Structures are given as structure tokens and as C-alpha cells.
Amino acid sequence: MRIFVTGATGFIGTAVVKEFLAAGYQVTGLSRTTQGAEKLQKFGAKARVGRLDQPALLRDAAAESDGVIHLAFMHGLAHMDLMSRLRLFAGALNGGIMSSFLRIVHQTESQAVQALGSGLEGTGRPLIVTSGVLMLPFGKISTEEDDHVKDAPNRSFSETTALGFVPRGVRASVIRLSPTVHGSGDRGLIPYIIKAARKKGSSVYIGGGANRWPAVHVRDAARLFRLALEKGEPGAKYHGVDETGVPFRDIASKIAAKLQIPTSSYPTPKSAKHLGFLSNFVGLDNPSSSKWTQQTLGWKPTGPGLLADIDQPDYFKI
Ligand SMILES: NC(=O)c1ccc[n+]([C@@H]2O[C@H](COP(=O)([O-])OP(=O)(O)OC[C@H]3O[C@@H](n4cnc5c(N)ncnc54)[C@H](OP(=O)(O)O)[C@@H]3O)[C@@H](O)[C@H]2O)c1
């Protein structure tokens, strides 16, 4: 069985590619660079060199596959080619840099998911699109039935575009990942939080730090993508969550202990200016359940947990 994976060279994508290869699948991964393509070939996968803003390429790759996993996402300037950067700065003249950035991200992702879905249209084949549990309703344990809160940046547009292919004969489903998918090679939020703590000389939480972040180990997440591709129901929203909610104070304390620096509490996210873009996330209380996901797919995360993982030296290599 042949699968096509976008974001195949990334932290999670690499684990996903290895998971599918070990299970006997033929994997083709997308990368923008020949170095990325070589990395994939070393693992035993095939590669397509291309970008998210090349719909014809994405549609053809999906059509040649028996299923698609979509992980790539334009998270920042480093993920944008020259044309997108020019559009970003031109758009910034009319409404500011952040709204221009979000517009381009939104367009690129929506067009990419459209292209992948149309390559599978009418086949009944699986399309698994990545989303996140952050920005599900705050302050309660969210479930697979919840929708993202309105008026906050979230991945609901990825979900809507993907699930729009269900009536068009695609077995489309969504995996909402925890805000921290952790493990060796993590380049997500935790390394940025460690970097900010090191720079500031203190490890920060907001208020009493009781707000909770869900977490999942990267190998468990990779297995979930395989199970969703094999058994996923059309229209399902699965939660890639092992630990329902780790109190942020515990995360900050673990980082402080490892760096041998103090913790400090800030009254509001905005008051912790040195956190930059992280201040949008560190105070969020987004505990999430994956009970239904585990029952439906027979997925059993085996960890390790986030705090045990942050204990590993990998997280503190400079
Ligand atoms: N890491 C986490 O803790 C976490 C948590 C929640 C959700 N997620 C989501 O999970 C997905 C994967 O995250 P990750 O942490 O594995 O990402 P990552 O390590 O930063 O990797 C990014 C991947 O996306 C590809 N990519 C970036 N821009 C691209 C573009 N314009 N065109 C084509 N490919 C592009 C890169 O490929 P090349 O560089 O080879 O071209 C790379 O494979 C993302 O959707 C992310 O939002 C991650």
C-alpha cells in the first residue's frame, strides 16, 4: 500500500514515515529540498520535491497514492518561498504583518488540503489532516466532539476543508495533536520555552501556573496516524493526546530544575513580554481527552510522559 506524506522530513513526519515503513507500507514524502529528499531516501522512502503552494503536484501525488497524511504547515517565514514572502510584505501594507501572515497561511493550507482531497476524490481512500487541541474551549476537558473557539487563531479551517471531502468520496479524518508532541528531536514549543527561560534566567508560568497542557510522545502520535489511516471513520476528529493536562507550573519547574534557575510567576501572559509569540500559549488551559479516540482506534499510548521526557539531555543540548 502506497501512502503520500507531507511534512515527511519534520519532527513528527520523520516518526510517521518510520512507523509506516516498519509496518510494510511504501512511503513517498514531500520535501522542498533535495537534502530533505535524500533524508527520506535514506530511510527507505521515496521523495517528491515540492511545496504546499503547488496544487497540481499535490493532487498528482495524492492520486498516485492509496492514502495521504498531511502534516506540513506554514508556521513562519522559514516555511515560505520568495513569492509568499513578497505577498506577505505587500499584504502588510494593507492591514499589518500579522493579518497578512495569517491570510497567507490560511490560503496555502486550504489550497493544499483541497488539492490533496481532490486527488483522492471518489476513491474512498483515506486523507488524514493534522490539527491541534489548543484553542478548543478553555477551562474544561475537551473531547473529540468539541469545536475550536471562534475569534482565536486555530486550525478549524484545516478541519473544515478536509472533512468537506467526506461527501465527495474521501475517507477524510482529522488528528488534533497536543500542543506538545515531545521526544528526541522536538523542535516545537518546549524547546522555545527552554530557550526563553535560559535567556531570561528564570522559568515562567502565568498566575498560579495551574493551567494545563495536554501532551503526547512522538512515537505514540506516529502510531495514531497509522491507525487512523487504517481504521479511521470518515468525518472523525481524533485526539492525539496521552496526558490529559500537565499543569504548566510543573513544566516550568522541571525546566528550572534542569537549568538550575528559579521559576517566576507573571500575572498575565502579556506581562511576560520576553516570551514573544509564546505568550499566546503559555497561559492556556486546554486539557483534552482522547478516550473516544483510544476506544475507537484501539490506540494505547505508552509514553514516556512529558516531564520524564524533559528530563532527557536532548532537550538541553545548546
Ligand atoms: N511539534 C508539535 O509539538 C506539534 C503540536 C501540535 C501540532 N503540530 C502540527 O504537526 C505538524 C508537523 O509538525 P512538526 O513539529 O513535525 O513540524 P516541523 O518539524 O517544523 O517540520 C515541518 C515540516 O513541514 C514541511 N514544510 C514546511 N513548509 C513547507 C512548505 N511551504 N511546503 C512544503 N512542506 C513544507 C517541512 O519540509 P521540508 O523542510 O523538508 O521542505 C517539514 O517536513 C504541523 O502541522 C504542526 O502544526 C505539531
Coordinates of C-alpha atoms and ligand atoms in Angstrom, one line a residue:
M1 CA 0.0 0.0 0.0
R2 CA 1.4 3.4 -1.1
I3 CA 1.0 6.5 1.1
F4 CA 1.9 10.1 0.5
V5 CA 3.1 12.2 3.5
T6 CA 3.5 15.9 3.5
G7 CA 5.8 17.3 6.3
A8 CA 7.6 14.0 6.0
T9 CA 11.1 15.4 7.0
G10 CA 9.8 17.2 10.1
F11 CA 9.9 16.1 13.7
I12 CA 6.6 14.3 13.6
G13 CA 6.8 13.4 9.9
T14 CA 10.0 11.5 10.4
A15 CA 8.4 9.4 13.1
V16 CA 5.3 8.9 10.9
V17 CA 7.4 7.8 7.9
K18 CA 9.4 5.3 10.1
E19 CA 6.1 4.0 11.6
F20 CA 4.6 3.3 8.1
L21 CA 7.8 1.8 6.6
A22 CA 8.1 -0.5 9.6
A23 CA 4.5 -1.7 9.0
G24 CA 5.4 -2.6 5.4
Y25 CA 3.9 0.5 3.5
Q26 CA 5.5 2.2 0.5
V27 CA 6.0 5.8 1.6
T28 CA 6.5 8.9 -0.6
G29 CA 7.3 12.0 1.3
L30 CA 7.2 15.7 0.3
S31 CA 10.1 18.0 0.9
R32 CA 11.0 21.4 -0.5
T33 CA 14.7 20.5 -0.8
T34 CA 16.9 17.8 -2.3
Q35 CA 18.5 17.4 1.1
G36 CA 15.1 16.5 2.5
A37 CA 14.6 14.1 -0.4
E38 CA 17.9 12.4 0.3
K39 CA 17.0 12.1 4.0
L40 CA 13.7 10.3 3.1
Q41 CA 15.5 8.0 0.6
K42 CA 18.0 7.0 3.4
F43 CA 15.0 5.9 5.5
G44 CA 13.8 3.7 2.5
A45 CA 11.1 6.1 1.4
K46 CA 10.6 7.8 -2.0
A47 CA 10.5 11.6 -2.2
R48 CA 8.8 14.3 -4.2
V49 CA 10.4 17.7 -4.2
G50 CA 7.8 20.4 -4.0
R51 CA 5.9 22.9 -1.9
L52 CA 2.5 23.3 -0.3
D53 CA 1.6 26.0 -2.8
Q54 CA 1.9 23.7 -5.8
P55 CA -1.6 22.2 -6.0
A56 CA -1.1 20.3 -9.2
L57 CA 1.9 18.4 -7.7
L58 CA 0.0 17.7 -4.5
R59 CA -3.1 16.5 -6.4
D60 CA -1.0 14.1 -8.6
A61 CA 0.9 12.7 -5.6
A62 CA -2.4 12.1 -3.8
A63 CA -3.9 10.5 -6.9
E64 CA -1.0 8.1 -7.2
S65 CA -1.3 7.0 -3.6
D66 CA -3.6 4.7 -1.6
G67 CA -3.8 7.3 1.2
V68 CA -2.5 10.7 2.3
I69 CA -1.2 12.0 5.6
H70 CA -0.9 15.8 5.7
L71 CA 1.4 17.2 8.3
A72 CA 3.2 20.1 6.6
F73 CA 2.2 23.6 7.7
M74 CA 3.5 27.1 7.1
H75 CA 4.5 28.1 10.6
G76 CA 6.7 31.0 9.8
L77 CA 9.0 32.8 7.4
A78 CA 11.3 29.8 7.1
H79 CA 8.5 27.8 5.6
M80 CA 7.7 30.5 2.9
D81 CA 9.2 30.7 -0.5
L82 CA 10.2 34.1 -2.0
M83 CA 6.8 34.7 -3.7
S84 CA 4.9 34.1 -0.4
R85 CA 7.3 36.4 1.4
L86 CA 6.7 39.1 -1.2
R87 CA 3.0 38.6 -0.8
L88 CA 3.4 38.8 3.0
F89 CA 5.1 42.2 2.9
A90 CA 2.8 43.6 0.2
G91 CA -0.2 42.5 2.3
A92 CA 1.3 44.0 5.4
L93 CA 1.0 47.5 3.9
N94 CA -2.8 46.9 4.0
G95 CA -3.7 45.8 7.5
G96 CA -0.5 44.8 9.3
I97 CA 2.0 42.0 9.2
M98 CA 0.2 39.5 11.4
S99 CA -3.1 39.6 9.5
S100 CA -1.1 39.3 6.2
F101 CA 0.7 36.3 7.6
L102 CA -2.4 34.6 8.8
R103 CA -4.1 35.2 5.4
I104 CA -1.3 33.6 3.5
V105 CA -1.1 30.6 6.0
H106 CA -4.9 30.2 5.7
Q107 CA -4.8 30.3 1.8
T108 CA -1.9 28.0 1.5
E109 CA -3.2 25.4 3.9
S110 CA -6.7 25.5 2.4
Q111 CA -5.5 25.1 -1.1
A112 CA -3.1 22.3 -0.2
V113 CA -5.8 20.3 1.5
Q114 CA -8.2 21.0 -1.4
A115 CA -5.5 19.7 -3.8
L116 CA -4.8 16.6 -1.7
G117 CA -8.5 15.8 -1.3
S118 CA -9.3 16.3 -5.0
G119 CA -6.5 13.8 -5.8
L120 CA -8.5 11.2 -3.8
E121 CA -12.0 12.2 -4.8
G122 CA -14.4 9.3 -5.4
T123 CA -11.9 6.7 -4.3
G124 CA -13.0 6.1 -0.7
R125 CA -9.3 6.3 0.2
P126 CA -8.1 7.9 3.5
L127 CA -6.9 11.5 3.9
I128 CA -5.7 12.4 7.4
V129 CA -5.2 16.1 8.1
T130 CA -3.3 17.5 11.1
S131 CA -4.9 19.9 13.5
G132 CA -4.5 20.8 17.2
V133 CA -6.3 20.6 20.5
L134 CA -5.1 24.1 21.5
M135 CA -8.0 26.6 21.2
L136 CA -10.7 24.1 21.9
P137 CA -12.9 25.5 24.7
F138 CA -10.8 26.6 27.6
G139 CA -11.0 25.5 31.2
K140 CA -12.7 22.2 30.6
I141 CA -11.6 18.8 29.4
S142 CA -12.3 19.0 25.7
T143 CA -13.4 16.0 23.7
E144 CA -13.5 14.9 20.1
E145 CA -17.0 16.4 19.8
D146 CA -15.9 20.0 20.7
D147 CA -15.2 22.7 18.1
H148 CA -12.4 25.3 18.3
V149 CA -13.3 28.6 20.0
K150 CA -14.1 31.4 17.5
D151 CA -12.0 34.6 17.1
A152 CA -8.8 32.9 18.2
P153 CA -6.2 31.6 15.7
N154 CA -6.8 27.8 15.4
R155 CA -6.7 25.0 12.8
S156 CA -10.5 24.7 12.3
F157 CA -10.0 25.7 8.7
S158 CA -7.8 22.7 8.1
E159 CA -10.5 20.5 9.6
T160 CA -13.4 22.1 7.7
T161 CA -11.6 21.8 4.3
A162 CA -10.6 18.2 5.0
L163 CA -14.0 17.0 6.2
G164 CA -15.6 18.7 3.2
F165 CA -14.3 15.8 1.2
V166 CA -16.3 13.2 3.0
P167 CA -19.4 13.6 0.8
R168 CA -17.0 13.7 -2.2
G169 CA -16.0 10.1 -1.6
V170 CA -12.8 10.5 0.5
R171 CA -12.4 8.8 3.9
A172 CA -11.2 12.1 5.4
S173 CA -10.5 12.5 9.1
V174 CA -8.6 14.8 11.3
I175 CA -5.9 14.3 14.0
R176 CA -5.8 17.1 16.6
L177 CA -2.4 16.9 18.2
S178 CA -1.4 18.0 21.7
P179 CA 0.4 21.4 21.9
T180 CA 3.4 19.5 22.9
V181 CA 4.3 16.4 20.9
H182 CA 7.6 15.5 22.6
G183 CA 10.6 13.2 22.1
S184 CA 14.1 13.3 20.8
G185 CA 14.4 15.9 18.0
D186 CA 11.5 18.0 19.3
R187 CA 11.6 21.5 17.7
G188 CA 8.1 22.6 18.8
L189 CA 7.1 24.8 21.7
I190 CA 9.1 23.2 24.6
P191 CA 12.5 24.0 23.0
Y192 CA 11.4 27.6 22.5
I193 CA 10.2 27.8 26.2
I194 CA 13.6 26.4 27.3
K195 CA 15.4 28.9 25.2
A196 CA 13.3 31.8 26.6
A197 CA 14.0 30.5 30.2
R198 CA 17.7 30.3 29.6
K199 CA 17.8 33.8 28.1
K200 CA 15.8 35.3 30.9
G201 CA 17.4 33.4 33.7
S202 CA 14.0 32.3 35.1
S203 CA 11.4 29.8 34.0
V204 CA 8.0 31.4 33.7
Y205 CA 4.4 30.5 34.4
I206 CA 1.3 32.6 34.5
G207 CA -0.6 33.3 37.7
G208 CA -0.5 30.1 39.8
G209 CA 0.5 28.0 36.8
A210 CA -2.4 25.7 37.2
N211 CA -3.3 25.9 33.6
R212 CA -2.9 22.5 31.8
W213 CA -1.3 21.4 28.6
P214 CA -2.0 18.0 27.0
A215 CA 1.0 16.1 25.8
V216 CA 1.8 13.0 23.7
H217 CA 5.1 11.2 22.8
V218 CA 6.0 11.5 19.2
R219 CA 6.1 7.7 18.6
D220 CA 2.6 7.4 20.1
A221 CA 1.5 10.2 17.8
A222 CA 3.0 8.4 14.8
R223 CA 1.2 5.2 15.6
L224 CA -2.1 7.1 15.9
F225 CA -1.6 8.4 12.3
R226 CA -1.2 4.8 11.1
L227 CA -4.3 3.6 13.0
A228 CA -6.3 6.5 11.7
L229 CA -5.2 5.7 8.1
E230 CA -6.1 2.0 8.5
K231 CA -9.3 2.2 10.5
G232 CA -10.4 5.9 10.6
E233 CA -14.0 6.7 10.1
P234 CA -14.9 9.4 7.6
G235 CA -15.6 12.7 9.3
A236 CA -13.9 11.7 12.6
K237 CA -11.8 14.1 14.7
Y238 CA -9.2 12.1 16.7
H239 CA -7.3 13.5 19.6
G240 CA -3.5 12.8 19.7
V241 CA -3.4 13.2 23.5
D242 CA -1.8 10.9 26.1
E243 CA -1.6 13.1 29.2
T244 CA -4.9 15.0 29.5
G245 CA -3.3 18.1 31.0
V246 CA 0.1 18.7 32.6
P247 CA 0.0 21.8 34.9
F248 CA 2.2 24.4 33.3
R249 CA 3.8 25.2 36.7
D250 CA 5.2 21.6 36.7
I251 CA 6.6 22.1 33.2
A252 CA 8.2 25.4 34.2
S253 CA 9.6 23.9 37.4
K254 CA 11.1 20.9 35.6
I255 CA 12.8 23.3 33.1
A256 CA 14.0 25.5 36.1
A257 CA 15.5 22.5 37.8
K258 CA 17.3 21.3 34.7
L259 CA 18.7 24.7 34.0
Q260 CA 19.4 25.4 37.7
I261 CA 17.5 28.7 37.6
P262 CA 14.4 29.9 39.6
T263 CA 10.8 29.9 38.4
S264 CA 8.9 33.1 38.3
S265 CA 5.2 33.9 38.0
Y266 CA 3.8 36.7 35.8
P267 CA 0.2 38.0 36.4
T268 CA -0.8 37.8 32.8
P269 CA 0.7 36.4 29.5
K270 CA 1.1 40.0 28.2
S271 CA 3.2 41.0 31.2
A272 CA 5.8 38.3 30.2
K273 CA 7.0 40.3 27.3
H274 CA 10.2 38.4 26.8
L275 CA 8.2 35.3 25.8
G276 CA 7.3 36.9 22.4
F277 CA 5.0 34.6 20.4
L278 CA 5.0 32.1 23.3
S279 CA 3.0 34.5 25.4
N280 CA -0.1 33.5 23.3
F281 CA 0.2 29.9 24.6
V282 CA 1.8 29.6 28.0
G283 CA -1.3 30.6 29.9
L284 CA -3.8 28.5 28.0
D285 CA -5.8 25.9 29.9
N286 CA -6.7 23.3 27.3
P287 CA -6.9 19.9 28.9
S288 CA -8.1 17.3 26.4
S289 CA -9.4 13.8 26.5
S290 CA -8.6 11.1 23.9
K291 CA -10.9 8.4 25.5
W292 CA -13.1 8.1 22.3
T293 CA -10.0 8.0 20.0
Q294 CA -8.4 5.3 22.1
Q295 CA -11.6 3.2 22.2
T296 CA -12.4 3.6 18.5
L297 CA -9.0 3.0 17.1
G298 CA -7.6 0.7 19.7
W299 CA -4.8 3.2 20.3
K300 CA -2.8 2.8 23.6
P301 CA -0.2 5.4 24.2
T302 CA 2.8 4.1 26.0
G303 CA 4.7 7.3 26.8
P304 CA 7.1 8.4 28.3
G305 CA 5.3 11.4 29.7
L306 CA 6.2 15.0 29.1
L307 CA 8.1 15.7 32.4
A308 CA 10.1 12.4 32.2
D309 CA 11.0 13.4 28.6
I310 CA 12.1 16.9 29.5
D311 CA 14.5 15.1 31.9
Q312 CA 16.4 13.8 28.9
P313 CA 19.6 15.6 28.0
D314 CA 18.4 16.1 24.4
Y315 CA 16.2 19.0 25.4
F316 CA 19.1 20.9 26.9
K317 CA 21.8 20.5 24.2
I318 CA 22.7 24.0 23.2
Ligands
LIG1 N1 5.6 19.6 17.1 C1 4.5 19.7 17.9 O1 4.6 19.7 19.2 C2 3.1 20.0 17.3 C3 2.0 20.1 18.1 C4 0.7 20.3 17.6 C5 0.6 20.3 16.2 N2 1.7 20.1 15.4 C6 1.5 20.1 13.9 O2 2.1 18.9 13.4 C7 2.6 19.1 12.1 C8 4.0 18.7 12.0 O3 4.8 19.5 13.0 P1 6.3 19.2 13.2 O4 6.6 19.7 14.6 O5 6.7 17.9 12.8 O6 6.9 20.3 12.1 P2 8.5 20.6 11.8 O7 9.4 19.6 12.5 O8 8.7 22.0 11.9 O9 8.5 20.2 10.2 C9 7.9 21.0 9.2 C10 7.7 20.1 8.0 O10 6.8 20.8 7.1 C11 7.5 20.9 5.8 N3 7.2 22.2 5.2 C12 7.3 23.4 5.8 N4 6.9 24.4 5.0 C13 6.6 23.8 3.8 C14 6.1 24.2 2.6 N5 5.9 25.5 2.4 N6 5.8 23.3 1.6 C15 6.0 22.0 1.8 N7 6.5 21.5 3.0 C16 6.7 22.4 4.0 C17 9.0 20.7 6.1 O11 9.5 20.1 5.0 P3 10.9 20.5 4.3 O12 11.6 21.4 5.2 O13 11.6 19.2 4.1 O14 10.5 21.1 3.0 C18 8.9 19.8 7.3 O15 8.8 18.4 6.8 C19 2.3 20.6 11.8 O16 1.1 20.7 11.1 C20 2.2 21.2 13.2 O17 1.4 22.4 13.2 C21 2.9 19.9 15.9

